[in-house]
């Protein structure tokens, strides 16, 4: 008897609990940071810099009252959770922009960057991992593992700066800032550039978007590709030594057929696990990469919010990233059910 519906519901039921824990952690972390939004707002203007200490203190008190920061932490936390449950993420302390609108503009850019990086990393990692396994203990295997180790060890920030210098400054092959050229007129419909290009019949958006996406996506992908290479190699080697593979060879199946029907399918579970975890790493890496490339995604929004002590922006951006990561993990669990029939049996 199958238990798939129960397992699916169980995975989905864990999402609200995880989000509650993450929301609480973000709330506490922001309150523990040194500095105050009211202080930044009180002394942020040129006129305010000429104010006396008493006037600044009065401004801080008034700003705290307006923003609700003069309430107890318990009251602030209760208000915060109530707003999150009602999908009201509030407004920015600076400018009063609606957080939901800001995330609606930034989240598609981060999803585009993360998915592009994932596709590049999976393609590179799978191909090099399989080749290394099939050429075990040869110079190809040794070279592939060495390159994978180096790429996995390099931090995103260093890779980003290096790619900017080489491909943006020296060679001038690719743009290094932004998501689209400033001169290009783009009126977003869904904020996904490729989808908007299709819906609005504007093919001229696609190539400039791809050119701006190449460097940040590749920067994210290279580090993960090295790790995927090693996991794929180990998984494929383990399956190649199993009895059913030897039996398939004895039956006269070609190497390609054995790889497709038996090896890749049976080595997929650990690979899927790694991909699910690495997707979360990509989301974390997007914070750094978007800052380096001035890419208008949630990561860049999060960093600016932290620098300004803009609680609503930081809380909203962190929750958006956490929700993406949680949903991807749920999707990985459900993919397990599709790949391994044993998990679907009672």
Coordinates of C-alpha atoms in Angstrom, one line a residue:
X1 CA 0.0 0.0 0.0
X2 CA 1.4 3.4 -1.0
X3 CA 1.8 6.1 1.5
X4 CA 2.8 8.9 -0.9
X5 CA 0.0 11.3 0.0
X6 CA 0.8 11.1 3.7
X7 CA 4.5 11.7 3.0
X8 CA 3.7 14.7 0.8
X9 CA 1.5 16.2 3.5
X10 CA 4.1 15.6 6.2
X11 CA 6.8 17.4 4.2
X12 CA 4.5 20.3 3.4
X13 CA 3.3 20.6 7.0
X14 CA 6.9 21.2 8.2
X15 CA 7.2 24.4 6.1
X16 CA 5.2 26.7 8.4
X17 CA 7.1 25.5 11.5
X18 CA 10.5 26.0 9.8
X19 CA 9.4 29.5 8.7
X20 CA 8.3 30.4 12.2
X21 CA 11.7 29.4 13.6
X22 CA 13.5 31.3 10.9
X23 CA 11.4 34.4 11.4
X24 CA 12.1 34.3 15.1
X25 CA 15.9 34.0 14.5
X26 CA 15.9 36.9 12.0
X27 CA 13.9 39.0 14.5
X28 CA 16.4 38.3 17.3
X29 CA 19.5 38.7 15.1
X30 CA 18.4 42.2 13.9
X31 CA 17.8 43.4 17.5
X32 CA 21.2 42.1 18.6
X33 CA 23.0 44.1 15.9
X34 CA 24.8 47.2 17.2
X35 CA 23.3 50.6 16.2
X36 CA 19.7 51.8 15.9
X37 CA 17.6 52.7 12.9
X38 CA 16.3 55.7 14.8
X39 CA 19.8 57.0 15.3
X40 CA 20.7 56.6 11.6
X41 CA 17.5 58.4 10.6
X42 CA 18.0 61.1 13.2
X43 CA 21.5 62.0 12.0
X44 CA 21.2 61.0 8.4
X45 CA 20.5 64.3 6.8
X46 CA 22.8 67.2 6.3
X47 CA 20.7 69.5 8.4
X48 CA 20.5 67.0 11.2
X49 CA 24.4 67.0 11.4
X50 CA 24.1 70.6 12.7
X51 CA 21.6 69.7 15.4
X52 CA 22.6 69.5 19.1
X53 CA 22.7 66.3 21.0
X54 CA 19.4 67.1 22.7
X55 CA 17.7 67.7 19.4
X56 CA 19.0 64.4 18.0
X57 CA 17.9 62.6 21.1
X58 CA 14.4 64.1 20.7
X59 CA 14.3 63.1 17.0
X60 CA 15.4 59.6 18.0
X61 CA 12.6 59.3 20.5
X62 CA 10.0 60.6 18.1
X63 CA 11.3 58.2 15.3
X64 CA 11.2 55.2 17.7
X65 CA 7.6 56.0 18.6
X66 CA 6.6 56.3 14.9
X67 CA 8.3 53.1 14.0
X68 CA 7.1 51.2 17.0
X69 CA 10.6 50.6 18.3
X70 CA 9.8 52.1 21.7
X71 CA 7.6 49.1 22.5
X72 CA 8.9 46.1 24.4
X73 CA 10.6 43.3 22.4
X74 CA 7.7 41.0 23.2
X75 CA 5.2 43.5 21.7
X76 CA 7.4 44.1 18.7
X77 CA 7.7 40.3 18.2
X78 CA 3.9 39.8 18.5
X79 CA 3.3 42.5 16.0
X80 CA 6.0 41.1 13.7
X81 CA 4.5 37.6 13.7
X82 CA 1.0 38.9 13.2
X83 CA 2.1 40.9 10.2
X84 CA 4.0 37.9 8.7
X85 CA 0.9 35.7 9.1
X86 CA -1.2 38.3 7.3
X87 CA 1.5 38.6 4.6
X88 CA 2.1 42.2 5.6
X89 CA 5.9 42.7 5.6
X90 CA 5.6 46.4 6.3
X91 CA 7.4 49.3 4.8
X92 CA 11.0 50.4 4.6
X93 CA 12.3 52.7 7.3
X94 CA 14.0 54.7 4.5
X95 CA 11.6 56.0 2.0
X96 CA 8.6 54.0 3.1
X97 CA 8.6 51.6 0.2
X98 CA 6.4 48.6 0.5
X99 CA 8.5 45.5 1.3
X100 CA 6.3 43.1 -0.7
X101 CA 6.7 45.3 -3.8
X102 CA 10.5 45.5 -3.3
X103 CA 10.7 41.7 -2.9
X104 CA 8.4 41.2 -6.0
X105 CA 11.0 43.2 -8.0
X106 CA 14.1 41.6 -6.5
X107 CA 13.1 38.0 -6.0
X108 CA 12.8 37.1 -9.7
X109 CA 16.3 38.4 -10.3
X110 CA 17.7 36.1 -7.5
X111 CA 15.7 33.1 -8.8
X112 CA 17.0 33.7 -12.3
X113 CA 20.6 34.0 -11.0
X114 CA 20.3 30.9 -8.8
X115 CA 18.7 28.7 -11.5
X116 CA 21.2 29.7 -14.1
X117 CA 24.1 29.0 -11.7
X118 CA 22.5 25.6 -10.8
X119 CA 22.2 24.6 -14.5
X120 CA 25.8 25.5 -15.2
X121 CA 27.0 23.7 -12.1
X122 CA 25.0 20.6 -12.7
X123 CA 26.1 20.4 -16.4
X124 CA 29.8 20.9 -15.5
X125 CA 29.7 18.7 -12.4
X126 CA 27.8 15.8 -14.0
X127 CA 29.9 15.7 -17.1
X128 CA 33.2 15.9 -15.4
X129 CA 32.2 13.6 -12.6
X130 CA 31.1 10.8 -15.0
X131 CA 34.2 11.2 -17.1
X132 CA 36.4 11.0 -14.0
X133 CA 34.6 7.9 -12.9
X134 CA 34.9 6.2 -16.3
X135 CA 38.6 7.2 -16.5
X136 CA 39.5 6.2 -12.9
X137 CA 43.1 6.6 -11.9
X138 CA 44.1 8.1 -15.2
X139 CA 45.5 11.6 -15.7
X140 CA 42.0 12.7 -16.8
X141 CA 40.7 11.6 -13.4
X142 CA 43.5 13.2 -11.5
X143 CA 43.3 16.5 -13.4
X144 CA 39.5 16.6 -13.1
X145 CA 39.6 16.1 -9.3
X146 CA 42.4 18.7 -8.9
X147 CA 40.4 21.3 -10.8
X148 CA 37.3 20.5 -8.9
X149 CA 39.1 20.8 -5.6
X150 CA 40.5 24.2 -6.5
X151 CA 37.2 25.6 -7.8
X152 CA 35.4 24.3 -4.7
X153 CA 38.0 26.0 -2.4
X154 CA 37.8 29.4 -4.0
X155 CA 35.4 31.8 -2.2
X156 CA 32.7 33.5 -4.2
X157 CA 34.0 37.0 -3.5
X158 CA 37.4 36.2 -4.9
X159 CA 35.9 34.5 -8.0
X160 CA 33.6 37.5 -8.5
X161 CA 36.4 40.1 -8.3
X162 CA 38.7 38.0 -10.5
X163 CA 36.0 37.5 -13.2
X164 CA 35.3 41.3 -13.1
X165 CA 39.0 42.2 -13.6
X166 CA 39.6 39.6 -16.3
X167 CA 36.4 39.6 -18.4
X168 CA 35.1 43.0 -17.6
X169 CA 38.1 45.3 -17.3
X170 CA 40.9 43.6 -19.2
X171 CA 39.1 41.8 -22.0
X172 CA 35.9 43.9 -22.0
X173 CA 33.9 40.9 -23.1
X174 CA 31.0 41.0 -20.6
X175 CA 29.2 43.7 -18.5
X176 CA 29.9 43.5 -14.8
X177 CA 27.2 45.6 -13.2
X178 CA 23.4 45.3 -13.1
X179 CA 20.9 43.0 -14.7
X180 CA 20.2 44.9 -18.0
X181 CA 21.8 47.9 -19.8
X182 CA 20.5 51.2 -18.4
X183 CA 19.8 52.4 -21.9
X184 CA 17.4 49.5 -22.6
X185 CA 13.8 50.3 -21.9
X186 CA 12.3 47.5 -19.8
X187 CA 8.8 47.7 -18.4
X188 CA 8.5 44.5 -16.3
X189 CA 5.3 42.5 -16.3
X190 CA 6.4 39.5 -14.2
X191 CA 9.9 40.8 -13.4
X192 CA 11.3 37.6 -15.0
X193 CA 13.2 39.0 -18.0
X194 CA 13.0 35.9 -20.2
X195 CA 9.3 35.4 -19.5
X196 CA 8.6 39.1 -20.1
X197 CA 10.5 39.0 -23.4
X198 CA 8.2 36.2 -24.5
X199 CA 5.0 37.7 -23.2
X200 CA 5.8 41.2 -24.6
X201 CA 7.3 39.9 -27.8
X202 CA 10.6 41.7 -27.1
X203 CA 13.4 39.3 -28.2
X204 CA 15.9 42.2 -27.9
X205 CA 15.8 41.8 -24.1
X206 CA 17.2 38.3 -24.1
X207 CA 20.8 38.6 -25.3
X208 CA 21.6 41.7 -23.1
X209 CA 20.1 39.9 -20.1
X210 CA 22.1 36.7 -20.8
X211 CA 25.3 38.8 -21.1
X212 CA 24.7 40.4 -17.7
X213 CA 23.9 37.0 -16.2
X214 CA 26.9 35.1 -17.4
X215 CA 29.5 36.4 -15.0
X216 CA 27.5 36.3 -11.7
X217 CA 26.0 32.9 -12.6
X218 CA 29.3 31.4 -13.5
X219 CA 30.9 32.8 -10.4
X220 CA 28.3 31.0 -8.3
X221 CA 28.4 27.8 -10.4
X222 CA 32.1 27.2 -10.4
X223 CA 32.5 26.6 -6.7
X224 CA 29.5 24.2 -6.6
X225 CA 30.5 22.4 -9.8
X226 CA 33.7 21.2 -8.2
X227 CA 31.8 19.7 -5.3
X228 CA 29.3 18.0 -7.6
X229 CA 32.1 16.5 -9.6
X230 CA 33.5 14.7 -6.6
X231 CA 30.0 13.5 -5.5
X232 CA 29.1 12.3 -8.9
X233 CA 32.4 10.5 -9.4
X234 CA 32.1 8.7 -6.0
X235 CA 28.4 7.7 -6.7
X236 CA 29.1 6.4 -10.2
X237 CA 32.1 4.4 -9.1
X238 CA 30.1 2.8 -6.3
X239 CA 27.3 1.8 -8.7
X240 CA 29.7 0.6 -11.4
X241 CA 31.0 -2.0 -8.9
X242 CA 27.6 -3.5 -8.2
X243 CA 26.6 -6.9 -9.4
X244 CA 23.7 -5.8 -11.5
X245 CA 26.0 -3.7 -13.7
X246 CA 28.3 -6.7 -14.2
X247 CA 25.2 -8.7 -15.2
X248 CA 24.1 -6.0 -17.7
X249 CA 27.6 -6.2 -19.2
X250 CA 27.3 -10.0 -19.5
X251 CA 24.0 -9.6 -21.3
X252 CA 25.7 -7.6 -24.0
X253 CA 24.3 -4.1 -23.2
X254 CA 26.4 -1.3 -24.5
X255 CA 28.2 1.1 -22.2
X256 CA 25.9 3.9 -23.0
X257 CA 22.8 1.8 -22.3
X258 CA 24.2 0.6 -19.0
X259 CA 25.1 4.2 -18.0
X260 CA 21.6 5.5 -18.9
X261 CA 19.4 2.6 -17.6
X262 CA 21.4 1.5 -14.5
X263 CA 24.3 3.7 -13.4
X264 CA 22.9 7.2 -13.5
X265 CA 19.5 6.2 -12.1
X266 CA 20.9 4.2 -9.2
X267 CA 23.5 6.9 -8.3
X268 CA 21.0 9.7 -8.5
X269 CA 19.8 9.7 -4.8
X270 CA 23.1 11.0 -3.2
X271 CA 23.4 13.4 -6.1
X272 CA 19.9 14.8 -5.6
X273 CA 20.7 15.3 -1.9
X274 CA 23.8 17.3 -2.7
X275 CA 21.9 19.4 -5.3
X276 CA 19.2 20.3 -2.8
X277 CA 21.8 21.3 -0.2
X278 CA 23.9 23.2 -2.7
X279 CA 20.8 25.1 -3.9
X280 CA 20.7 26.6 -0.4
X281 CA 24.4 27.4 -0.6
X282 CA 23.7 29.2 -3.9
X283 CA 21.1 31.3 -2.3
X284 CA 23.6 32.2 0.4
X285 CA 26.3 32.9 -2.2
X286 CA 23.9 35.1 -4.1
X287 CA 24.1 37.6 -1.2
X288 CA 27.8 38.0 -1.8
X289 CA 27.7 37.7 -5.6
X290 CA 24.8 40.2 -6.1
X291 CA 26.7 42.7 -3.9
X292 CA 29.9 42.3 -6.0
X293 CA 28.1 42.6 -9.3
X294 CA 25.5 45.2 -8.1
X295 CA 22.9 42.7 -9.2
X296 CA 19.4 43.9 -8.2
X297 CA 18.3 40.7 -6.3
X298 CA 17.2 39.8 -2.8
X299 CA 20.8 39.4 -1.7
X300 CA 21.7 42.9 -2.6
X301 CA 18.5 44.2 -1.0
X302 CA 19.4 42.2 2.2
X303 CA 23.0 43.7 2.4
X304 CA 21.7 47.2 2.0
X305 CA 19.0 46.7 4.6
X306 CA 21.6 45.4 7.1
X307 CA 23.9 48.3 6.5
X308 CA 21.0 50.7 7.1
X309 CA 19.5 48.7 10.0
X310 CA 16.3 48.7 8.0
X311 CA 14.5 45.9 10.0
X312 CA 11.5 45.4 7.6
X313 CA 13.7 45.0 4.5
X314 CA 16.1 42.6 6.3
X315 CA 13.3 40.5 7.8
X316 CA 11.4 40.3 4.5
X317 CA 14.5 39.5 2.4
X318 CA 15.7 36.8 4.9
X319 CA 12.3 35.2 5.0
X320 CA 12.1 35.2 1.2
X321 CA 15.5 33.4 0.9
X322 CA 14.5 31.0 3.7
X323 CA 11.2 30.2 2.1
X324 CA 12.9 29.4 -1.2
X325 CA 15.4 27.2 0.5
X326 CA 12.7 25.4 2.5
X327 CA 10.6 24.8 -0.6
X328 CA 13.6 23.4 -2.5
X329 CA 14.2 21.0 0.3
X330 CA 10.6 19.9 0.2
X331 CA 10.9 19.4 -3.6
X332 CA 14.0 17.3 -3.0
X333 CA 12.2 15.1 -0.5
X334 CA 9.3 14.6 -3.0
X335 CA 11.8 13.9 -5.8
X336 CA 13.2 11.1 -3.5
X337 CA 9.7 9.5 -3.6
X338 CA 9.8 9.6 -7.4
X339 CA 13.3 8.1 -7.7
X340 CA 13.1 5.4 -5.0
X341 CA 9.9 3.3 -5.0
X342 CA 10.9 1.8 -1.7
X343 CA 10.1 5.1 0.1
X344 CA 6.5 5.0 -1.3
X345 CA 5.7 1.6 0.3
X346 CA 4.2 1.2 3.8

